[in-house]
Amino acid sequence: MLKLTIALFVVVMESVSSDGSGVCENNIDRLCEISVKRCHHHHDDDDDEEKSFNPPKHALKLSAQKLLDSLPLDRVKDNAVRTVKRCVFSPSQPTPLRGKVQLAAVSQDVLKNILDLDESVTRSEDFVQRVSGGKLFPGSAPLAHRYGGHQFGYWAGQLGDGRAHLLGEYTNRKGERWELQLKGSGKTPYSSLALSEEAVWRDQFYNGTVRRERGAVVLRLAPSWFRIGSLEILARTGELDILRTLLNFVIEEHFTAIEPSDPNKYVRFFSVVVNETAHMIAKWMSVGFAHGVCNTDNFSLLSITIDYGPFGFMESYNPNFVPNSSDDEGRYGIGEQANVGLFNLQKLLEALHPVLSPHQRAQAERTLRGYPEIYHRSFHDLFKAKLGLLGDDEGDAYLVAFLLKLMEDTHADFTMTFRQLSDVSLLELQKNSITQTMWALWDLSSHDYFSDWVELYIKRIKSQVGDSEENRHHRMRGVNPRYVLRNWMAESAIRKAENNDFSEVVLLLHTLTEPFVENENAERAGYSSRPPAWASELSVSCSS
């Protein structure tokens, strides 16, 4: 459905850090040398500790050697918050959690199919320590990435991994390479907040009302964590030699269809990013996903969905849906995402300007002008598929727009309207014999023009020679999820987790791993039912 970063392990603890980043401060120097020297806190028993790590079936060994050999490191070894110059990464050790540490949830799919691990490994206390930052996996070389970015339209300067640590890369048995990163793992030179309380205090709505919350660490995976802001900061500070080095590294490692010796490789790279970003945002729209914070530091160079904080899946269809309560102007509302994508790509092009010739800049600008067409074609094709339409018809765009207008007017649920259209028969639509069990379609059918839309839709479906209702239903169920992460579902899981009951976290993880497949436990939990009344009172912010 979407190319997302993957959270494998979620670890929570009883007490949290004094720097407000989700871990506890301690009196031991956290800065370890990446080379031969070893920090006694992370490596109490040196090699004996690594030998003791012997999980069933497979031992996870990482490598950061390619990053260390190819990209410049921060020469300052102090982990203090500061302005960092002339590097891509800063060595920075995770801060071990203090107090009781619990493994809250594990993605079995990622565990087995990406990391080649047996499920029994999760029962090892040693392993829990490693996925929470208390110990390091063999081969780890923790790094914090330096980047900048435009936030809400304005240049924000140095940002960077303020509470995240890249541990290294794992190459699995299929030859896939995945970077493992801890989130919430302690202070780095890029941290922006330091507190002295022994808790995580959050002011969710920035109104002076703070509350104490338990901290957590997530081990997440992505093919790469480089983003538009990774290049922007180097262009902004005039570090053009490092800009070229990083660009060459990204192209050679992740854009392998581009020849490293091609004199136009940067233009070709930009063209791929433009194309893939347009497709990514169209896919967001097709499932009603609003990222929430579409800053350039949150936009991946690989066009994968990263750093989605106060995100939301639209419930009642609303083209102006804004998931982030901190976004007063609605800059990152769901209907603005395509435009914001164009803005971010323009900033990427500006970062590339110093390494492009005038002719190459003109080429890249022509490429960028093609972005709207790429986006609209992708959006059109995805929504046609959601309606089970085959081939092309000049009335298809109108059919989609007509339906969305009916949904807007009736406040019909976005996800379940399309899912229930995947289940309803044409005869039921024609006779308008929809029951309240199909609650989203029931709401939609109250519109005065619903029958007009149905007439057009049935005519279009019947024009598909050789297509059957069974085949149409099968296609539509494969692109219209039955389950998405709604705020009320997350809130329910959070309330239980605060009392050490992670059962709903596990249920959500299992359900959302296969969102197109009807799940008995998910049905029992009401995940495809009409949202409860209290759901409308929920909101999220950048501090949620």
mmCIF file of N, CA and C in Angstrom, residues 50 53-55 57-65 114-117 136-141 167-172 178-180:
data_model
loop_
_atom_site.group_PDB
_atom_site.id
_atom_site.type_symbol
_atom_site.label_atom_id
_atom_site.label_comp_id
_atom_site.label_asym_id
_atom_site.label_seq_id
_atom_site.Cartn_x
_atom_site.Cartn_y
_atom_site.Cartn_z
ATOM 1 N N GLU A 50 29.668 -10.092 23.518
ATOM 2 C CA GLU A 50 29.214 -10.435 22.178
ATOM 3 C C GLU A 50 29.083 -11.943 22.028
ATOM 4 N N PHE A 53 25.829 -13.205 23.312
ATOM 5 C CA PHE A 53 24.659 -12.929 22.481
ATOM 6 C C PHE A 53 24.566 -14.004 21.406
ATOM 7 N N ASN A 54 23.762 -15.000 21.667
ATOM 8 C CA ASN A 54 23.648 -16.127 20.750
ATOM 9 C C ASN A 54 22.192 -16.514 20.598
ATOM 10 N N PRO A 55 21.397 -15.654 19.937
ATOM 11 C CA PRO A 55 19.979 -15.939 19.807
ATOM 12 C C PRO A 55 19.752 -17.150 18.920
ATOM 13 N N LYS A 57 18.732 -19.530 16.002
ATOM 14 C CA LYS A 57 18.639 -19.464 14.544
ATOM 15 C C LYS A 57 19.614 -18.484 13.896
ATOM 16 N N HIS A 58 19.790 -17.308 14.495
ATOM 17 C CA HIS A 58 20.598 -16.323 13.789
ATOM 18 C C HIS A 58 21.027 -15.219 14.743
ATOM 19 N N ALA A 59 22.253 -14.745 14.609
ATOM 20 C CA ALA A 59 22.729 -13.601 15.381
ATOM 21 C C ALA A 59 22.771 -12.389 14.466
ATOM 22 N N LEU A 60 22.135 -11.315 14.879
ATOM 23 C CA LEU A 60 22.054 -10.115 14.055
ATOM 24 C C LEU A 60 23.371 -9.355 14.141
ATOM 25 N N LYS A 61 24.051 -9.234 13.041
ATOM 26 C CA LYS A 61 25.302 -8.494 12.986
ATOM 27 C C LYS A 61 25.154 -7.357 11.988
ATOM 28 N N LEU A 62 25.516 -6.172 12.424
ATOM 29 C CA LEU A 62 25.371 -4.982 11.602
ATOM 30 C C LEU A 62 26.724 -4.522 11.082
ATOM 31 N N SER A 63 26.670 -3.594 10.146
ATOM 32 C CA SER A 63 27.887 -2.962 9.649
ATOM 33 C C SER A 63 27.583 -1.521 9.293
ATOM 34 N N ALA A 64 28.474 -0.644 9.704
ATOM 35 C CA ALA A 64 28.380 0.760 9.294
ATOM 36 C C ALA A 64 29.635 1.159 8.524
ATOM 37 N N GLN A 65 30.400 0.163 8.108
ATOM 38 C CA GLN A 65 31.709 0.434 7.524
ATOM 39 C C GLN A 65 31.623 1.276 6.261
ATOM 40 N N ILE A 114 12.749 -9.875 7.103
ATOM 41 C CA ILE A 114 13.755 -8.860 6.807
ATOM 42 C C ILE A 114 15.039 -9.109 7.592
ATOM 43 N N LEU A 115 14.902 -9.423 8.887
ATOM 44 C CA LEU A 115 16.088 -9.600 9.725
ATOM 45 C C LEU A 115 16.499 -11.053 9.912
ATOM 46 N N ASP A 116 15.772 -11.984 9.286
ATOM 47 C CA ASP A 116 16.155 -13.403 9.308
ATOM 48 C C ASP A 116 16.278 -13.954 10.724
ATOM 49 N N LEU A 117 15.454 -13.471 11.638
ATOM 50 C CA LEU A 117 15.541 -13.885 13.034
ATOM 51 C C LEU A 117 14.396 -14.809 13.412
ATOM 52 N N LEU A 136 24.911 -2.793 22.445
ATOM 53 C CA LEU A 136 25.017 -2.637 20.998
ATOM 54 C C LEU A 136 25.089 -3.985 20.307
ATOM 55 N N PHE A 137 24.459 -4.078 19.145
ATOM 56 C CA PHE A 137 24.614 -5.263 18.316
ATOM 57 C C PHE A 137 26.059 -5.347 17.827
ATOM 58 N N PRO A 138 26.560 -6.535 17.616
ATOM 59 C CA PRO A 138 27.889 -6.669 17.012
ATOM 60 C C PRO A 138 27.960 -5.897 15.697
ATOM 61 N N GLY A 139 29.021 -5.140 15.534
ATOM 62 C CA GLY A 139 29.209 -4.364 14.312
ATOM 63 C C GLY A 139 28.580 -2.992 14.328
ATOM 64 N N SER A 140 27.824 -2.660 15.376
ATOM 65 C CA SER A 140 27.172 -1.350 15.440
ATOM 66 C C SER A 140 28.200 -0.229 15.574
ATOM 67 N N ALA A 141 27.904 0.888 14.964
ATOM 68 C CA ALA A 141 28.700 2.104 15.109
ATOM 69 C C ALA A 141 27.714 3.262 15.162
ATOM 70 N N LEU A 167 22.241 2.696 13.929
ATOM 71 C CA LEU A 167 23.112 1.656 14.474
ATOM 72 C C LEU A 167 24.016 1.040 13.418
ATOM 73 N N GLY A 168 23.513 0.911 12.210
ATOM 74 C CA GLY A 168 24.270 0.272 11.150
ATOM 75 C C GLY A 168 23.333 -0.346 10.139
ATOM 76 N N GLU A 169 23.903 -1.087 9.223
ATOM 77 C CA GLU A 169 23.149 -1.691 8.130
ATOM 78 C C GLU A 169 23.181 -3.208 8.241
ATOM 79 N N TYR A 170 22.042 -3.817 7.911
ATOM 80 C CA TYR A 170 21.968 -5.281 7.886
ATOM 81 C C TYR A 170 21.626 -5.727 6.471
ATOM 82 N N THR A 171 22.374 -6.696 5.963
ATOM 83 C CA THR A 171 22.080 -7.300 4.664
ATOM 84 C C THR A 171 21.506 -8.680 4.907
ATOM 85 N N ASN A 172 20.257 -8.901 4.479
ATOM 86 C CA ASN A 172 19.600 -10.166 4.793
ATOM 87 C C ASN A 172 19.878 -11.225 3.737
ATOM 88 N N TRP A 178 19.147 -3.021 4.871
ATOM 89 C CA TRP A 178 18.269 -2.216 5.713
ATOM 90 C C TRP A 178 19.088 -1.509 6.785
ATOM 91 N N GLU A 179 18.812 -0.222 6.964
ATOM 92 C CA GLU A 179 19.454 0.535 8.033
ATOM 93 C C GLU A 179 18.579 0.499 9.276
ATOM 94 N N LEU A 180 19.180 0.177 10.425
ATOM 95 C CA LEU A 180 18.469 0.096 11.697
ATOM 96 C C LEU A 180 18.740 1.363 12.493
#
